[in-house]
PDB file of C-alpha atoms in Angstrom:
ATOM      1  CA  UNK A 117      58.092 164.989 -24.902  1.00 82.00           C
ATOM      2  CA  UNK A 118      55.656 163.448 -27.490  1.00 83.00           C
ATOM      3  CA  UNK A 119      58.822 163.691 -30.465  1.00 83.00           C
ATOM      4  CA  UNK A 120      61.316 162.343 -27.331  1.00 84.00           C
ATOM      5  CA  UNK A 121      58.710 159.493 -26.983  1.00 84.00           C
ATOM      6  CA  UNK A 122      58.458 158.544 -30.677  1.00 85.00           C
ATOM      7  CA  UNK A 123      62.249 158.678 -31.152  1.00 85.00           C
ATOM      8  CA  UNK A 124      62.620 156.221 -28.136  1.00 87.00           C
ATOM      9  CA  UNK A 125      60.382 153.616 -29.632  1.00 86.00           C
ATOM     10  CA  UNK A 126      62.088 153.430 -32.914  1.00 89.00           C
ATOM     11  CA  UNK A 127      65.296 153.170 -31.225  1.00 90.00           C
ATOM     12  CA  UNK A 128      64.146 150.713 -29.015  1.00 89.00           C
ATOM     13  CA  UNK A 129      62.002 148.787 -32.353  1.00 88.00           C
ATOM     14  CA  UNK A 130      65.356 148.964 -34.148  1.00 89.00           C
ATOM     15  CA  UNK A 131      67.194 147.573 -30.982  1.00 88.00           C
ATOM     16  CA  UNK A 132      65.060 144.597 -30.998  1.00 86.00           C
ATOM     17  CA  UNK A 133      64.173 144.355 -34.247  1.00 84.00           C
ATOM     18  CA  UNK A 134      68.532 144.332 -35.051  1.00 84.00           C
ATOM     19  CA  UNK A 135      68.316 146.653 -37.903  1.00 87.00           C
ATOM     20  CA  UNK A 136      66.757 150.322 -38.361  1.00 89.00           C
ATOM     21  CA  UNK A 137      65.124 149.051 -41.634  1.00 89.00           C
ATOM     22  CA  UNK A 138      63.051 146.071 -39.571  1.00 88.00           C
ATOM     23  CA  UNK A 139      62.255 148.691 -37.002  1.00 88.00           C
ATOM     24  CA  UNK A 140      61.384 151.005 -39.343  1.00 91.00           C
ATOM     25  CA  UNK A 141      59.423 147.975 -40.777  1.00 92.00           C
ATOM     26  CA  UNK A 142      57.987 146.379 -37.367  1.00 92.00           C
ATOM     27  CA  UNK A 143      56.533 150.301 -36.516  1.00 92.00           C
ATOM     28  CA  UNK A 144      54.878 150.715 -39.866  1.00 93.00           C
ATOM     29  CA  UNK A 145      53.009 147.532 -38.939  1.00 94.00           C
ATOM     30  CA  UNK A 146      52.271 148.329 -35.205  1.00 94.00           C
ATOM     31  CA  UNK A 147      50.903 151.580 -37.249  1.00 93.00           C
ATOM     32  CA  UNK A 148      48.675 149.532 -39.746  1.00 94.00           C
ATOM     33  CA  UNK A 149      47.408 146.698 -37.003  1.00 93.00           C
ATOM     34  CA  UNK A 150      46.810 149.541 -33.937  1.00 92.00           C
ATOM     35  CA  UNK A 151      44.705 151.828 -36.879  1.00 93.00           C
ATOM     36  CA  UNK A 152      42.867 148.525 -37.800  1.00 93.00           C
ATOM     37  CA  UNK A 153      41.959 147.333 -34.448  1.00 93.00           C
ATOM     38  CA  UNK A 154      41.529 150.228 -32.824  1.00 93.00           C
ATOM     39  CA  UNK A 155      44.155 150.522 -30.347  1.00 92.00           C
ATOM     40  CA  UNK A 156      46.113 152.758 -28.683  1.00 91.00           C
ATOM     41  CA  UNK A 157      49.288 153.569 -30.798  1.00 91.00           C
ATOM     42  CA  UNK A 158      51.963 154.246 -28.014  1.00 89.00           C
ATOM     43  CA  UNK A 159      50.951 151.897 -25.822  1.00 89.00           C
ATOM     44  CA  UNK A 160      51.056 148.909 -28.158  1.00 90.00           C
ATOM     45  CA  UNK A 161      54.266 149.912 -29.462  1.00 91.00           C
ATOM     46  CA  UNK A 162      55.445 149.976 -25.619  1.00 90.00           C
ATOM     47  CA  UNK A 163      53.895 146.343 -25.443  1.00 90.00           C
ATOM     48  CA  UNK A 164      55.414 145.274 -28.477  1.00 92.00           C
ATOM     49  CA  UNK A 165      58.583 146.624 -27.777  1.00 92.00           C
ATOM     50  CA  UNK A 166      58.831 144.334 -24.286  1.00 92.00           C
ATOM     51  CA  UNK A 167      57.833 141.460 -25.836  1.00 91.00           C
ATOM     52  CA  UNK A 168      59.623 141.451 -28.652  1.00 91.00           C
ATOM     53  CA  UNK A 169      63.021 141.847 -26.394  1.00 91.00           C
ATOM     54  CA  UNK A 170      61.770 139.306 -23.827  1.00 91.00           C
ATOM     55  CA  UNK A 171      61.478 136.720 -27.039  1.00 90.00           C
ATOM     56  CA  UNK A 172      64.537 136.998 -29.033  1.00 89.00           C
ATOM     57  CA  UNK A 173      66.566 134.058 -29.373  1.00 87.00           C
ATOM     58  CA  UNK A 174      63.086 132.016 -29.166  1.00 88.00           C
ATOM     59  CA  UNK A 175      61.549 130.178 -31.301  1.00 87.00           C
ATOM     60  CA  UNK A 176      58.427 133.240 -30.946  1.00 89.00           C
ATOM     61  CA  UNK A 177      60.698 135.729 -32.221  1.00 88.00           C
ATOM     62  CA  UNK A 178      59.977 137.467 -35.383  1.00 88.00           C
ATOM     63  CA  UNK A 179      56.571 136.562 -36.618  1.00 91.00           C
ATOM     64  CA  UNK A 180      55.863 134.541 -33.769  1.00 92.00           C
ATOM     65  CA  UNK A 181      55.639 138.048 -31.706  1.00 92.00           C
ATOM     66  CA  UNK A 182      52.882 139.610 -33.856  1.00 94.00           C
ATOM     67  CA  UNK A 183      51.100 136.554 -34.024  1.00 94.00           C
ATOM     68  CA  UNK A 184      50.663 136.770 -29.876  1.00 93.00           C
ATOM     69  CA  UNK A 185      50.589 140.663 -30.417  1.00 92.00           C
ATOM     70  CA  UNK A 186      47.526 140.261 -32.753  1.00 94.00           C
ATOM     71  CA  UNK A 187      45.597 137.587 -30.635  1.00 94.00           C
ATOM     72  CA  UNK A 188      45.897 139.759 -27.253  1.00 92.00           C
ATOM     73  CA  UNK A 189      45.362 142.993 -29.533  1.00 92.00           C
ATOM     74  CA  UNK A 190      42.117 141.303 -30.583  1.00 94.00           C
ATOM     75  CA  UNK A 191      40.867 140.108 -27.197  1.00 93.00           C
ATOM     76  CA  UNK A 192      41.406 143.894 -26.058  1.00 91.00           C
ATOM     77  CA  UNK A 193      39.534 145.285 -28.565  1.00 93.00           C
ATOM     78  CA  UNK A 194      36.861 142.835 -28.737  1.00 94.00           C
ATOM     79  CA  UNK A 195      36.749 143.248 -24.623  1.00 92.00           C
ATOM     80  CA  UNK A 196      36.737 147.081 -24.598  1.00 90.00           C
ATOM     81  CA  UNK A 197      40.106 146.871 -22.279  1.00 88.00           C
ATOM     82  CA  UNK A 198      41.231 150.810 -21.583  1.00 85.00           C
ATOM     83  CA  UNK A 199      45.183 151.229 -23.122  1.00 82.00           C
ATOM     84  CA  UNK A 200      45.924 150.660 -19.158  1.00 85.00           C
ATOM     85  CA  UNK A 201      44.426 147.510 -19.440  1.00 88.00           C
ATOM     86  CA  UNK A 202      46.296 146.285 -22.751  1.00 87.00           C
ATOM     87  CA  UNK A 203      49.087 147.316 -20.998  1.00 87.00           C
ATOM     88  CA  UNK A 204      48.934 145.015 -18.138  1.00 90.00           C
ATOM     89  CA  UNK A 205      47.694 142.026 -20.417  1.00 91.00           C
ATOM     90  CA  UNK A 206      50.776 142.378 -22.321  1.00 89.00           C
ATOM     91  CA  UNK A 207      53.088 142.712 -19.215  1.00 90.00           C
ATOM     92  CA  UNK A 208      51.732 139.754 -18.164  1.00 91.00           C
ATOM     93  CA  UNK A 209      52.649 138.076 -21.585  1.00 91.00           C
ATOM     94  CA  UNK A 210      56.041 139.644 -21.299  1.00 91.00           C
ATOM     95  CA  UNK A 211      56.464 138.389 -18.074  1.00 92.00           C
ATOM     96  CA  UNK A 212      55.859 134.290 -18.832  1.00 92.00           C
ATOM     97  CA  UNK A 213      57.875 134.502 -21.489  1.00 91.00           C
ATOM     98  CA  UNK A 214      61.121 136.423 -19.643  1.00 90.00           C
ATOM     99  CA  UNK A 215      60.446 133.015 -17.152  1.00 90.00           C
ATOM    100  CA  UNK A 216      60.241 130.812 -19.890  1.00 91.00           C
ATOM    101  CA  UNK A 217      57.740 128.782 -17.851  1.00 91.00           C
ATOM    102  CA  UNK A 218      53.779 130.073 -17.204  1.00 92.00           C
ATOM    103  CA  UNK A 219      52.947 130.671 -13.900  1.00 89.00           C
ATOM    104  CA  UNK A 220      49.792 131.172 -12.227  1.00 87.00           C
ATOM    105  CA  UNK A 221      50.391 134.468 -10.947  1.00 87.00           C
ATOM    106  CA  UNK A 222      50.827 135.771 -14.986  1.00 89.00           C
ATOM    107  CA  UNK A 223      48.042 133.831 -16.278  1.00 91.00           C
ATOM    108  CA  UNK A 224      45.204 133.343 -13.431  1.00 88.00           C
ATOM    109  CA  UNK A 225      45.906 136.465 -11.821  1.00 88.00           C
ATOM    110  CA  UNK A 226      47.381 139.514 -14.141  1.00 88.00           C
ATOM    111  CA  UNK A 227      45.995 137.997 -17.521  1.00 90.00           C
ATOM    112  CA  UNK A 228      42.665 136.793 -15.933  1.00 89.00           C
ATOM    113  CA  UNK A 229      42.271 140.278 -14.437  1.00 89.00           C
ATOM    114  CA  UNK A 230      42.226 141.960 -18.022  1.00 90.00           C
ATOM    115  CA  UNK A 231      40.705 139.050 -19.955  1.00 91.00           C
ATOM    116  CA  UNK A 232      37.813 137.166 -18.416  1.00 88.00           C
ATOM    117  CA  UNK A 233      38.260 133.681 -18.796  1.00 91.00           C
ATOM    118  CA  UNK A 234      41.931 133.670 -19.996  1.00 93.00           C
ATOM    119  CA  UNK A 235      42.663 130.552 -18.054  1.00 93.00           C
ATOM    120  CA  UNK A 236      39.662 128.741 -19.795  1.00 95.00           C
ATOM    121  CA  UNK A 237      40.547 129.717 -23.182  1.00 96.00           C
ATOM    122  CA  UNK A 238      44.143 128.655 -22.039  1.00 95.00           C
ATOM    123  CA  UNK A 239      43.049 125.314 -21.135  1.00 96.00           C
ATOM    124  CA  UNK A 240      41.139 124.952 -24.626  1.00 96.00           C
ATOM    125  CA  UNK A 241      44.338 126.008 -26.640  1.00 96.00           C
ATOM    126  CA  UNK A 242      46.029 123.529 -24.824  1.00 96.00           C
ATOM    127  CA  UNK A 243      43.526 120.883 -25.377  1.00 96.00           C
ATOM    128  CA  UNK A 244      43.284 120.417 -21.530  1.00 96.00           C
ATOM    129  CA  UNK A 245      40.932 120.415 -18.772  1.00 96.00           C
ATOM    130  CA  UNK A 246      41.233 123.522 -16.605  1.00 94.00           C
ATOM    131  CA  UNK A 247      41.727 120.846 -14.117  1.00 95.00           C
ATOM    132  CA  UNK A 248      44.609 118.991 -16.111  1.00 95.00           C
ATOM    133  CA  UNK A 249      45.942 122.751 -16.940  1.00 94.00           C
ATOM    134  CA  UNK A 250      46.533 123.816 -13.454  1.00 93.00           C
ATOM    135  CA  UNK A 251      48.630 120.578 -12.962  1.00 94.00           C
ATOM    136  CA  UNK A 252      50.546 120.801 -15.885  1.00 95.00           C
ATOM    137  CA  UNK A 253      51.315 124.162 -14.873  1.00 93.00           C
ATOM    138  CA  UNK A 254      52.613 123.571 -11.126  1.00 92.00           C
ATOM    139  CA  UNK A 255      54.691 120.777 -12.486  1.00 93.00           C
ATOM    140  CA  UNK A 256      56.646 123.084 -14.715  1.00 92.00           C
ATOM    141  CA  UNK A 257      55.751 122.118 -17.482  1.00 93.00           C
ATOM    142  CA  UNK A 258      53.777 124.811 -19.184  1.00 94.00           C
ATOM    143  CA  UNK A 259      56.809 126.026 -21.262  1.00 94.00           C
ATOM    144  CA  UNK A 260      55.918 130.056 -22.576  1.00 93.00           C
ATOM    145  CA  UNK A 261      57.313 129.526 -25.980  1.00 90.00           C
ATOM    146  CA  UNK A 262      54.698 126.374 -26.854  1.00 93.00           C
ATOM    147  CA  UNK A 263      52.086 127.750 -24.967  1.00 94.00           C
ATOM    148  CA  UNK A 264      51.773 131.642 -26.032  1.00 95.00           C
ATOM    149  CA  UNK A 265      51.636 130.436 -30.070  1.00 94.00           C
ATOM    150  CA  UNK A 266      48.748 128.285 -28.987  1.00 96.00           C
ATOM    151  CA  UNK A 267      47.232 130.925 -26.599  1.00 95.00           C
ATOM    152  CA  UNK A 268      46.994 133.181 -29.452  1.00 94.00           C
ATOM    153  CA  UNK A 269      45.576 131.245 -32.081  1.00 95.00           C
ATOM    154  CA  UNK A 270      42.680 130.361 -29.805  1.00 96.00           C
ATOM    155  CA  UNK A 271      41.787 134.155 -28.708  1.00 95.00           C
ATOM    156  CA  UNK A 272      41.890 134.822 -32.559  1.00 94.00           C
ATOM    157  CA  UNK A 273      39.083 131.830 -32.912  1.00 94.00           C
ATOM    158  CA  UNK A 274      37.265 132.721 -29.779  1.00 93.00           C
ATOM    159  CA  UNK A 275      37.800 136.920 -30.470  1.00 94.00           C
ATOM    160  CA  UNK A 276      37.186 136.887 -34.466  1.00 92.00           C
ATOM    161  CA  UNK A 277      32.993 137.163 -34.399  1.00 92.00           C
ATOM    162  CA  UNK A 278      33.199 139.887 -32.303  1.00 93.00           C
ATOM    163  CA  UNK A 279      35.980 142.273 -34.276  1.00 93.00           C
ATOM    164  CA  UNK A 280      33.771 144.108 -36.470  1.00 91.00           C
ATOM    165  CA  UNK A 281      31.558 145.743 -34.132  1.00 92.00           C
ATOM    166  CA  UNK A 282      34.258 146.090 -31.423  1.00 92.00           C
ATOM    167  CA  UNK A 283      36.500 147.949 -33.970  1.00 90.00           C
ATOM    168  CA  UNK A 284      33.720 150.789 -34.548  1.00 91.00           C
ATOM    169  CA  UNK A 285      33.444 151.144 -31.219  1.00 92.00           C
ATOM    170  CA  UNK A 286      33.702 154.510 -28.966  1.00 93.00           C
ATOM    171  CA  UNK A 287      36.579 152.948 -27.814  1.00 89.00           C
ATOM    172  CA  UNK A 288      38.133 151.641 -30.518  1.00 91.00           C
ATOM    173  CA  UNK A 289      37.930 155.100 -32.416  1.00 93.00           C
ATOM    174  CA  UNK A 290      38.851 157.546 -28.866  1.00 92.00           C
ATOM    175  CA  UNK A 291      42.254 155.282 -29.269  1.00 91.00           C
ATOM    176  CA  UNK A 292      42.424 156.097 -32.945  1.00 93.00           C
ATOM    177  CA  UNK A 293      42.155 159.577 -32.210  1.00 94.00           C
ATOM    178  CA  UNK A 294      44.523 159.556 -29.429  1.00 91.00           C
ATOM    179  CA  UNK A 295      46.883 157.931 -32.036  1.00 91.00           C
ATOM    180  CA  UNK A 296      46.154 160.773 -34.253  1.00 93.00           C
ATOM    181  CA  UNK A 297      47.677 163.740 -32.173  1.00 92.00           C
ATOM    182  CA  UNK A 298      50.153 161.515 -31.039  1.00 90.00           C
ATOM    183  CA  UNK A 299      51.421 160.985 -34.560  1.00 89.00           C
ATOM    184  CA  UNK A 300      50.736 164.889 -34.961  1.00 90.00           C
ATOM    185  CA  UNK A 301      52.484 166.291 -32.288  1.00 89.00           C
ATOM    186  CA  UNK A 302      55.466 163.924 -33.391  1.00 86.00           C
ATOM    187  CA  UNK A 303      55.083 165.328 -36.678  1.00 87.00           C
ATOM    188  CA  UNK A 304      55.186 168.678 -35.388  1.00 88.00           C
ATOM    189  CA  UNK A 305      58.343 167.988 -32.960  1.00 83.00           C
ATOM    190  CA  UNK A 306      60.556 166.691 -35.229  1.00 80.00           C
ATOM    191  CA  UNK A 307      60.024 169.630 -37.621  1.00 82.00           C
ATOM    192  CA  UNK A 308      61.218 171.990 -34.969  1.00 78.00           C
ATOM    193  CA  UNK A 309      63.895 169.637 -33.790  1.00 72.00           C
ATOM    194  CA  UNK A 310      66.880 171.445 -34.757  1.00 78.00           C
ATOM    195  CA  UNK A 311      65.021 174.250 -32.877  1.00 79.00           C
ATOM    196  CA  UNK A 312      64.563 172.383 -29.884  1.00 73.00           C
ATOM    197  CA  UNK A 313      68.005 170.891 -29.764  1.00 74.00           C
ATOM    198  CA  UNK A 314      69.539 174.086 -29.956  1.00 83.00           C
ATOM    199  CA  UNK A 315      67.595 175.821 -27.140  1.00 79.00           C
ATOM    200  CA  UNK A 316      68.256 173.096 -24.935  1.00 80.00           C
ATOM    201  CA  UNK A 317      71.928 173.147 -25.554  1.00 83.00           C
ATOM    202  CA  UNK A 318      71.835 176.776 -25.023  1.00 84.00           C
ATOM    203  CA  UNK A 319      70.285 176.281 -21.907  1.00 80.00           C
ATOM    204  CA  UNK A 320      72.415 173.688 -20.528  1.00 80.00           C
ATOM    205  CA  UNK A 321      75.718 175.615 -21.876  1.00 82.00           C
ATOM    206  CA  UNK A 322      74.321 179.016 -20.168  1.00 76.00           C
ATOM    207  CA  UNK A 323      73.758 176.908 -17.106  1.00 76.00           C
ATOM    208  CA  UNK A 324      77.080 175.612 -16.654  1.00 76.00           C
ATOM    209  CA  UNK A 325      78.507 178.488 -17.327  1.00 75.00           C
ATOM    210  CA  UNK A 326      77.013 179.734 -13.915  1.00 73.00           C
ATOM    211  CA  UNK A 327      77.639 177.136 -11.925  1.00 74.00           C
ATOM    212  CA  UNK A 328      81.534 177.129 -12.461  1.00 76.00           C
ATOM    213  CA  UNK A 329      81.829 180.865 -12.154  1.00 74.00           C
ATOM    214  CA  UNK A 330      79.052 181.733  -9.225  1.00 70.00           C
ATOM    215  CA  UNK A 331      81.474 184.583  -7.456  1.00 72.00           C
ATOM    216  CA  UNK A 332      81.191 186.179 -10.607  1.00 64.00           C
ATOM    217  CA  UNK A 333      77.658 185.857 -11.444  1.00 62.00           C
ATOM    218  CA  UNK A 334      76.411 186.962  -7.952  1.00 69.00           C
ATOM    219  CA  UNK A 335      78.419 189.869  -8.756  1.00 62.00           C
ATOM    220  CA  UNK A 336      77.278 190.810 -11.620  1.00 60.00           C
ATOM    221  CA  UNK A 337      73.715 190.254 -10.199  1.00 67.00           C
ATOM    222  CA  UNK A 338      74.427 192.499  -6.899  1.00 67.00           C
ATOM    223  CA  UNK A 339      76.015 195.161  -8.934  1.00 69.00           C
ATOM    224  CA  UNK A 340      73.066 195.411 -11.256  1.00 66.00           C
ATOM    225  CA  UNK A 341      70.577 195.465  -8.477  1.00 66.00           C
ATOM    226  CA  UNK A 342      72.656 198.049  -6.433  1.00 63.00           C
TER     227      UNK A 342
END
């Protein structure tokens, strides 16, 4: 399951990515940044993955995406958000920009849940009251691709002081480790591979077999029991 897992993400990396050498690329880097911050490998790739598809064509695409990646990556460390938590921040984030406008069910609601004060620091990247924020955003106005560059610069101001102790924390180094047998047990699985394949092709051969001749199976099965 763990090798199965692994294999999706790169095919899904090199899907959005549009080339197995940037996905190869973009998962060496989720490698590096999740190590460095202290999150949860899997997860952030998952994360990544979504937003990166929900921005192509954007003006966020490319380095745009790790640039909101980092900034939300920082606020979860810095916060001591569980890889559940992450999660939902960056579903959130994947969410405003699939709309293309913010709402305030994404930001107030899903993104204030995991990050305390998101909508405040919002309002401060935007150089806005939270006041003058709110209206902006129930006008329509609050377009994802200006907002979420701006959003992420200012977590990386607010976040930054706090980084070095958050990324030695319990936390931080339970989601290294979990990182570390997932990486393992990939490692492992895709040394047996050809092993694995074969078994389950076996299986799946030996099974058809007996569906499409039953009568002669239950048989067989009678006459060795009788």
């Amino acid at each position: 399951r763990t090798t199965a897992a692994m294999e999706g993400l790169r095919n899904q990396l090199n899907f959005v990515s549009g080339s197995a050498t940037q996905g190869g690329e973009d998962l060496d880097y989720l490698r590096g940044i999740s190590k460095e911050m202290g999150l949860d490998l899997q997860t952030s790739a998952k994360a990544f993955t979504s937003f990166s598809a929900a921005a192509r064509g954007t003006k966020l695409q490319g380095q745009g995406v790790k640039d909101v990646f980092e900034g939300v990556g920082m606020a979860s460390t810095v916060m001591h958000l569980s890889a559940e938590q992450s999660e939902g921040a960056f579903l959130a984030l994947t969410q405003m920009m699939s709309k293309g406008k913010v709402q305030a069910e994404e930001l107030r609601g899903q993104l204030g849940e995991r990050i305390p004060g998101a909508f405040q620091i919002a309002a401060r990247a935007m150089g806005m009251t939270t006041a003058e924020l709110d209206k902006f955003m129930q006008d329509g106005k609050l377009l994802s691709d200006e907002f979420l560059p701006k959003f992420a610069a200012q977590l990386k101001t607010e976040f930054a002081g706090g980084m070095d102790a958050a990324s030695e924390s319990v936390n931080a180094n339970l989601n290294r480790m979990n990182t570390a047998i997932f990486e393992l047990k990939s490692t492992i699985g895709e040394m047996f591979l050809p092993v694995i394949n074969a078994v389950i092709n076996a299986f799946v051969t030996f099974s058809n077999a007996i569906n499409q001749n039953k009568p002669l199976f239950t048989f067989l099965i009678v006459s060795f029991v009788t």
